[in-house]
Amino acid sequence: MSFETILVEQRGAVTLITLNRPQALNALNSQVLTDLIQAFAAFDADPSQRCAVLTGSGEKAFAAGADIKEMQPQSFGDMYGSNFFAGYDRITATRKPWIAAVAGFALGGGCELAMMADLIIAGDNAKFGQPEIKLGVSPGMGGSQRLTRAIGKAKSMEMCLTGRMMGAAEAETSGLVARVVPAAELLDAALKLANEIAAMPPLAAIAVKEQVNAAYEMTLQQGVLFERRVFHSLFGSEDQTEGMAAFVEKRPGNWTGK
Ligand code: CO8
């Protein structure tokens, strides 16, 4: 499959998706969204693929935001009428796990896209920010919600109100990213982690993702009940039978995803 604005490559059970508009610091225009929707849908539908990595091209930027030049002439009617960028909801609906590997700028929509991932790994040169206020607008792809849930109100409010960028070290201590690695090692580290996740029983991986995401949507009591029911349901899978037998027999599990 070939795309105008992204590169997609299967590396074993891992799909690597690379934003590929380096001349515009990977700014997210409508074509990027169209391409990403197709790539993530193909990844989700392909049984040979177990985990994905989304990254930017080059070390300078993951993505420097939504494409300002595309948005500049738009009116309220254009934005509201087209439900501009609502298609990103289709990417967050991806059922299999995926990782954002962020080097350089992840600003505005770039930061918001990274936060749609199940987890972020950052290069030590990563810079996260929600600078939309400087353009007379606000976050629009989930930044005010996901950043606040990730790092808390005080830091999120400060970043969204001032556009201040947060470096990789602060992003790690604040809980925005899972891990920071030297920028030159970012892709290898992300692929290594993706392969580790890809080697897990696939139904359990989807179940874990649903459980952790439920923590953002439910009360504690509802979430714990949901978790327990998902746990119970995995006892209907072949991989549960295999996983527990493999433990008892002291051998690695052989997963069927059934
Ligand atoms: N959109 C379009 N083009 C961009 C963008 C962008 N977001 N960012 C960079 N570019 C382009 C530049 O225009 C430039 O192109 P050209 O050479 O043709 O002039 C090229 O990329 C390189 O950029 P710079 O020369 O500016 O590179 P610098 O190293 O000097 O600066 C920065 C890098 C600091 C990242 C700078 O480019 C910058 O500030 N970019 C804009 C960052 C920003 O404001 N992002 C937020 C955008 S708004 C947004 O994301 C809203 C999301 C919600 C939308 C949802 C709608 C429902």
Short mmCIF file of C-alpha atoms and ligand atoms in Angstrom, two decimals:
data_model
loop_
_atom_site.label_atom_id
_atom_site.label_comp_id
_atom_site.label_asym_id
_atom_site.label_seq_id
_atom_site.Cartn_x
_atom_site.Cartn_y
_atom_site.Cartn_z
CA MET A 1 0.00 0.00 0.00
CA SER A 2 1.47 3.39 -0.89
CA PHE A 3 0.43 6.78 0.43
CA GLU A 4 1.03 10.43 -0.37
CA THR A 5 1.97 11.67 3.09
CA ILE A 6 3.06 8.66 5.12
CA LEU A 7 5.27 5.60 4.72
CA VAL A 8 4.00 2.23 5.89
CA GLU A 9 6.15 -0.81 6.31
CA GLN A 10 5.57 -4.18 7.93
CA ARG A 11 8.52 -5.41 9.98
CA GLY A 12 7.50 -8.88 11.07
CA ALA A 13 4.43 -8.46 13.27
CA VAL A 14 5.03 -4.72 13.71
CA THR A 15 3.63 -2.05 11.38
CA LEU A 16 5.85 1.03 11.17
CA ILE A 17 4.01 4.18 10.08
CA THR A 18 6.16 7.23 9.35
CA LEU A 19 4.75 10.72 8.85
CA ASN A 20 6.45 11.93 5.70
CA ARG A 21 6.11 15.66 5.12
CA PRO A 22 9.53 16.70 6.46
CA GLN A 23 9.51 19.94 4.46
CA ALA A 24 6.55 21.07 6.59
CA LEU A 25 7.84 19.43 9.80
CA ASN A 26 5.20 16.73 9.25
CA ALA A 27 2.33 19.18 9.69
CA LEU A 28 -0.95 17.30 9.71
CA ASN A 29 -3.12 18.24 6.75
CA SER A 30 -6.31 16.53 5.59
CA GLN A 31 -4.40 14.11 3.36
CA VAL A 32 -2.31 12.95 6.34
CA LEU A 33 -5.53 12.17 8.18
CA THR A 34 -6.97 10.30 5.20
CA ASP A 35 -3.75 8.30 4.89
CA LEU A 36 -3.50 7.58 8.62
CA ILE A 37 -7.10 6.36 8.80
CA GLN A 38 -6.43 3.90 5.98
CA ALA A 39 -3.10 2.74 7.42
CA PHE A 40 -4.43 2.18 10.93
CA ALA A 41 -7.52 0.38 9.60
CA ALA A 42 -5.30 -1.93 7.53
CA PHE A 43 -3.06 -2.58 10.55
CA ASP A 44 -6.06 -3.38 12.76
CA ALA A 45 -7.57 -5.72 10.16
CA ASP A 46 -4.39 -7.69 9.39
CA PRO A 47 -4.08 -10.74 11.67
CA SER A 48 -0.32 -10.93 11.03
CA GLN A 49 0.16 -7.47 12.62
CA ARG A 50 0.21 -7.21 16.41
CA CYS A 51 1.56 -3.76 17.29
CA ALA A 52 2.26 -0.50 15.43
CA VAL A 53 4.75 2.34 15.80
CA LEU A 54 3.96 5.84 14.57
CA THR A 55 6.91 8.16 14.15
CA GLY A 56 8.06 11.28 12.31
CA SER A 57 10.53 11.49 9.48
CA GLY A 58 13.86 12.94 10.52
CA GLU A 59 14.92 13.95 14.01
CA LYS A 60 13.54 17.50 13.86
CA ALA A 61 9.84 16.79 14.25
CA PHE A 62 7.31 14.15 15.06
CA ALA A 63 4.73 16.69 13.86
CA ALA A 64 4.69 20.47 14.31
CA GLY A 65 0.90 20.57 14.50
CA ALA A 66 -2.11 20.73 12.28
CA ASP A 67 -1.26 22.38 8.96
CA ILE A 68 -1.67 26.08 9.68
CA LYS A 69 -1.55 26.97 5.98
CA GLU A 70 -4.48 24.64 5.29
CA MET A 71 -6.49 25.98 8.23
CA GLN A 72 -5.75 29.68 7.65
CA PRO A 73 -8.56 30.40 5.13
CA GLN A 74 -11.20 28.28 6.87
CA SER A 75 -14.33 29.84 8.36
CA PHE A 76 -16.41 28.60 11.28
CA GLY A 77 -18.88 27.17 8.77
CA ASP A 78 -16.11 25.29 6.98
CA MET A 79 -14.77 23.79 10.21
CA TYR A 80 -18.11 22.98 11.82
CA GLY A 81 -19.71 21.86 8.58
CA SER A 82 -16.94 19.42 7.72
CA ASN A 83 -16.48 18.40 11.36
CA PHE A 84 -12.82 19.16 10.71
CA PHE A 85 -10.43 16.48 11.95
CA ALA A 86 -13.19 14.42 13.59
CA GLY A 87 -11.68 11.53 11.61
CA TYR A 88 -8.98 11.23 14.29
CA ASP A 89 -11.65 9.45 16.36
CA ARG A 90 -11.23 6.56 13.92
CA ILE A 91 -7.55 6.32 14.79
CA THR A 92 -8.25 6.28 18.52
CA ALA A 93 -10.70 3.44 17.83
CA THR A 94 -7.78 1.21 16.74
CA ARG A 95 -8.10 -1.94 18.83
CA LYS A 96 -4.54 -3.21 18.71
CA PRO A 97 -1.77 -1.50 20.69
CA TRP A 98 0.36 1.20 19.08
CA ILE A 99 3.25 3.35 20.20
CA ALA A 100 4.15 6.93 19.29
CA ALA A 101 7.91 7.37 18.91
CA VAL A 102 8.51 11.11 19.27
CA ALA A 103 11.72 12.90 18.31
CA GLY A 104 11.86 16.67 18.03
CA PHE A 105 8.72 18.80 17.97
CA ALA A 106 5.33 17.36 18.90
CA LEU A 107 3.29 20.55 18.92
CA GLY A 108 -0.43 21.24 18.79
CA GLY A 109 -2.02 18.48 16.73
CA GLY A 110 1.35 16.68 16.78
CA CYS A 111 1.28 16.45 20.57
CA GLU A 112 -2.39 15.50 20.40
CA LEU A 113 -1.71 12.74 17.86
CA ALA A 114 1.10 11.35 20.03
CA MET A 115 -1.25 11.33 23.01
CA MET A 116 -3.74 9.22 21.03
CA ALA A 117 -1.17 6.41 21.13
CA ASP A 118 -1.29 3.78 23.85
CA LEU A 119 2.07 5.00 25.02
CA ILE A 120 4.75 7.47 23.98
CA ILE A 121 8.49 6.85 23.83
CA ALA A 122 10.49 10.04 23.41
CA GLY A 123 13.91 10.87 22.06
CA ASP A 124 15.88 13.11 24.40
CA ASN A 125 15.36 16.00 21.97
CA ALA A 126 11.54 15.75 22.09
CA LYS A 127 9.56 18.91 22.74
CA PHE A 128 5.87 18.73 23.53
CA GLY A 129 3.55 21.71 23.46
CA GLN A 130 0.06 23.05 22.83
CA PRO A 131 0.87 26.44 21.27
CA GLU A 132 -2.53 26.94 19.56
CA ILE A 133 -3.35 29.91 21.79
CA LYS A 134 -0.61 31.87 20.01
CA LEU A 135 -2.58 31.42 16.78
CA GLY A 136 -5.80 32.70 18.32
CA VAL A 137 -7.26 29.23 18.69
CA SER A 138 -7.15 26.37 21.20
CA PRO A 139 -6.32 22.67 21.22
CA GLY A 140 -8.81 20.89 18.96
CA MET A 141 -7.71 17.27 18.69
CA GLY A 142 -8.03 16.30 22.35
CA GLY A 143 -5.04 18.17 23.82
CA SER A 144 -6.90 19.96 26.60
CA GLN A 145 -8.36 16.62 27.70
CA ARG A 146 -5.56 14.07 27.17
CA LEU A 147 -2.74 16.36 28.33
CA THR A 148 -4.69 17.21 31.49
CA ARG A 149 -5.33 13.55 32.21
CA ALA A 150 -1.65 12.73 31.58
CA ILE A 151 0.11 15.49 33.51
CA GLY A 152 -2.58 17.10 35.67
CA LYS A 153 -4.36 20.43 35.59
CA ALA A 154 -1.60 22.78 36.74
CA LYS A 155 1.00 21.90 34.11
CA SER A 156 -1.58 21.35 31.38
CA MET A 157 -3.19 24.72 32.04
CA GLU A 158 0.21 26.41 32.05
CA MET A 159 1.19 24.80 28.75
CA CYS A 160 -2.14 25.46 27.01
CA LEU A 161 -2.31 29.07 28.26
CA THR A 162 1.27 30.00 27.39
CA GLY A 163 2.30 27.57 24.65
CA ARG A 164 5.36 26.62 26.72
CA MET A 165 7.14 23.56 25.38
CA MET A 166 7.96 20.68 27.69
CA GLY A 167 11.24 18.85 27.12
CA ALA A 168 11.67 15.08 27.19
CA ALA A 169 12.97 14.83 30.76
CA GLU A 170 10.08 16.84 32.18
CA ALA A 171 7.64 14.88 30.01
CA GLU A 172 8.92 11.67 31.57
CA THR A 173 8.75 12.88 35.17
CA SER A 174 5.30 14.35 34.49
CA GLY A 175 3.94 11.04 33.20
CA LEU A 176 3.40 12.10 29.59
CA VAL A 177 5.90 9.62 28.19
CA ALA A 178 6.77 6.08 29.23
CA ARG A 179 10.49 6.36 28.56
CA VAL A 180 13.16 8.68 27.16
CA VAL A 181 16.03 7.35 25.06
CA PRO A 182 18.81 9.06 23.08
CA ALA A 183 17.20 10.43 19.91
CA ALA A 184 19.48 8.34 17.68
CA GLU A 185 18.21 5.16 19.38
CA LEU A 186 14.52 6.11 19.37
CA LEU A 187 13.30 4.02 16.47
CA ASP A 188 15.20 0.92 17.59
CA ALA A 189 13.87 1.29 21.13
CA ALA A 190 10.29 1.76 19.89
CA LEU A 191 10.51 -1.23 17.54
CA LYS A 192 12.02 -3.37 20.30
CA LEU A 193 9.15 -2.49 22.62
CA ALA A 194 6.62 -3.01 19.83
CA ASN A 195 8.07 -6.47 19.15
CA GLU A 196 7.84 -7.30 22.84
CA ILE A 197 4.14 -6.33 22.82
CA ALA A 198 3.61 -8.12 19.48
CA ALA A 199 4.86 -11.36 21.06
CA MET A 200 2.10 -11.26 23.71
CA PRO A 201 -1.16 -13.16 23.31
CA PRO A 202 -3.10 -10.83 21.00
CA LEU A 203 -6.54 -11.09 22.60
CA ALA A 204 -5.05 -10.34 26.01
CA ALA A 205 -3.24 -7.32 24.53
CA ILE A 206 -6.50 -5.91 23.18
CA ALA A 207 -8.19 -6.66 26.50
CA VAL A 208 -5.48 -4.87 28.49
CA LYS A 209 -5.75 -1.85 26.22
CA GLU A 210 -9.53 -1.73 26.74
CA GLN A 211 -9.08 -2.05 30.50
CA VAL A 212 -6.48 0.69 30.86
CA ASN A 213 -8.43 3.04 28.57
CA ALA A 214 -11.55 2.41 30.66
CA ALA A 215 -9.74 4.05 33.58
CA TYR A 216 -10.18 7.35 31.71
CA GLU A 217 -13.87 6.85 31.08
CA MET A 218 -15.36 5.16 34.15
CA THR A 219 -15.70 5.56 37.91
CA LEU A 220 -13.37 3.33 39.95
CA GLN A 221 -16.19 0.95 40.83
CA GLN A 222 -17.37 0.66 37.21
CA GLY A 223 -13.80 0.32 35.97
CA VAL A 224 -12.93 -2.45 38.42
CA LEU A 225 -16.10 -4.34 37.48
CA PHE A 226 -15.35 -3.87 33.77
CA GLU A 227 -11.81 -5.13 34.36
CA ARG A 228 -13.04 -8.19 36.22
CA ARG A 229 -15.54 -9.07 33.48
CA VAL A 230 -12.87 -8.72 30.79
CA PHE A 231 -10.58 -10.94 32.88
CA HIS A 232 -13.36 -13.52 33.21
CA SER A 233 -13.99 -13.41 29.45
CA LEU A 234 -10.37 -14.29 28.66
CA PHE A 235 -11.05 -17.70 30.23
CA GLY A 236 -13.00 -18.40 27.04
CA SER A 237 -9.84 -18.05 24.95
CA GLU A 238 -7.45 -20.71 23.67
CA ASP A 239 -4.58 -18.45 24.69
CA GLN A 240 -5.62 -18.65 28.37
CA THR A 241 -5.58 -22.45 28.20
CA GLU A 242 -2.23 -22.36 26.40
CA GLY A 243 -0.70 -19.64 28.62
CA MET A 244 -1.44 -21.38 31.88
CA ALA A 245 -0.44 -24.81 30.52
CA ALA A 246 2.82 -23.32 29.24
CA PHE A 247 3.56 -21.86 32.68
CA VAL A 248 2.93 -25.18 34.40
CA GLU A 249 4.97 -27.09 31.81
CA LYS A 250 7.79 -24.49 32.03
CA ARG A 251 7.80 -23.66 28.30
CA PRO A 252 7.02 -20.55 26.23
CA GLY A 253 3.39 -20.04 25.17
CA ASN A 254 2.37 -20.58 21.58
CA TRP A 255 -0.37 -18.02 20.87
CA THR A 256 -3.18 -18.44 18.36
CA GLY A 257 -5.07 -15.23 19.11
CA LYS A 258 -8.20 -17.30 19.68
N1 CO8 B 1 1.66 23.99 9.67
C1 CO8 B 1 2.14 24.25 8.43
N2 CO8 B 1 3.45 24.40 8.15
C2 CO8 B 1 4.31 24.28 9.19
C3 CO8 B 1 3.89 24.02 10.51
C4 CO8 B 1 2.48 23.86 10.72
N3 CO8 B 1 1.97 23.55 11.93
N4 CO8 B 1 4.96 23.98 11.31
C5 CO8 B 1 6.01 24.20 10.53
N5 CO8 B 1 5.64 24.39 9.26
C6 CO8 B 1 6.49 24.66 8.08
C7 CO8 B 1 6.98 26.11 8.08
O1 CO8 B 1 6.00 26.97 7.57
C8 CO8 B 1 8.19 25.99 7.22
O2 CO8 B 1 7.79 25.94 5.87
P1 CO8 B 1 8.45 26.97 4.79
O3 CO8 B 1 9.89 26.58 4.75
O4 CO8 B 1 7.70 26.66 3.55
O5 CO8 B 1 8.24 28.32 5.34
C9 CO8 B 1 8.75 24.61 7.56
O6 CO8 B 1 7.66 23.90 8.15
C10 CO8 B 1 9.86 24.64 8.58
O7 CO8 B 1 9.42 25.37 9.72
P2 CO8 B 1 10.20 26.61 10.35
O8 CO8 B 1 11.00 27.31 9.30
O9 CO8 B 1 9.23 27.43 11.11
O10 CO8 B 1 11.20 25.82 11.33
P3 CO8 B 1 11.87 26.38 12.66
O11 CO8 B 1 12.89 25.38 13.03
O12 CO8 B 1 12.30 27.80 12.50
O13 CO8 B 1 10.69 26.36 13.75
C11 CO8 B 1 8.79 25.44 14.91
C12 CO8 B 1 10.11 25.16 14.16
C13 CO8 B 1 9.08 26.15 16.22
C14 CO8 B 1 8.16 24.09 15.19
C15 CO8 B 1 7.88 26.32 14.03
O14 CO8 B 1 7.79 25.75 12.73
C16 CO8 B 1 6.47 26.47 14.55
O15 CO8 B 1 6.25 27.23 15.50
N6 CO8 B 1 5.51 25.78 13.93
C17 CO8 B 1 4.10 25.89 14.27
C18 CO8 B 1 3.82 25.21 15.59
C19 CO8 B 1 2.37 25.39 15.93
O16 CO8 B 1 1.88 26.48 16.17
N7 CO8 B 1 1.63 24.27 15.98
C20 CO8 B 1 0.22 24.27 16.29
C21 CO8 B 1 -0.58 24.35 15.03
S1 CO8 B 1 -2.33 24.55 15.35
C22 CO8 B 1 -2.84 22.98 15.73
O17 CO8 B 1 -2.08 22.04 15.73
C23 CO8 B 1 -4.29 22.83 16.05
C24 CO8 B 1 -4.65 21.36 16.28
C25 CO8 B 1 -6.13 21.18 16.41
C26 CO8 B 1 -6.81 21.08 15.07
C27 CO8 B 1 -8.08 20.34 15.23
C28 CO8 B 1 -9.19 20.96 14.48
C29 CO8 B 1 -10.54 20.39 14.83
#
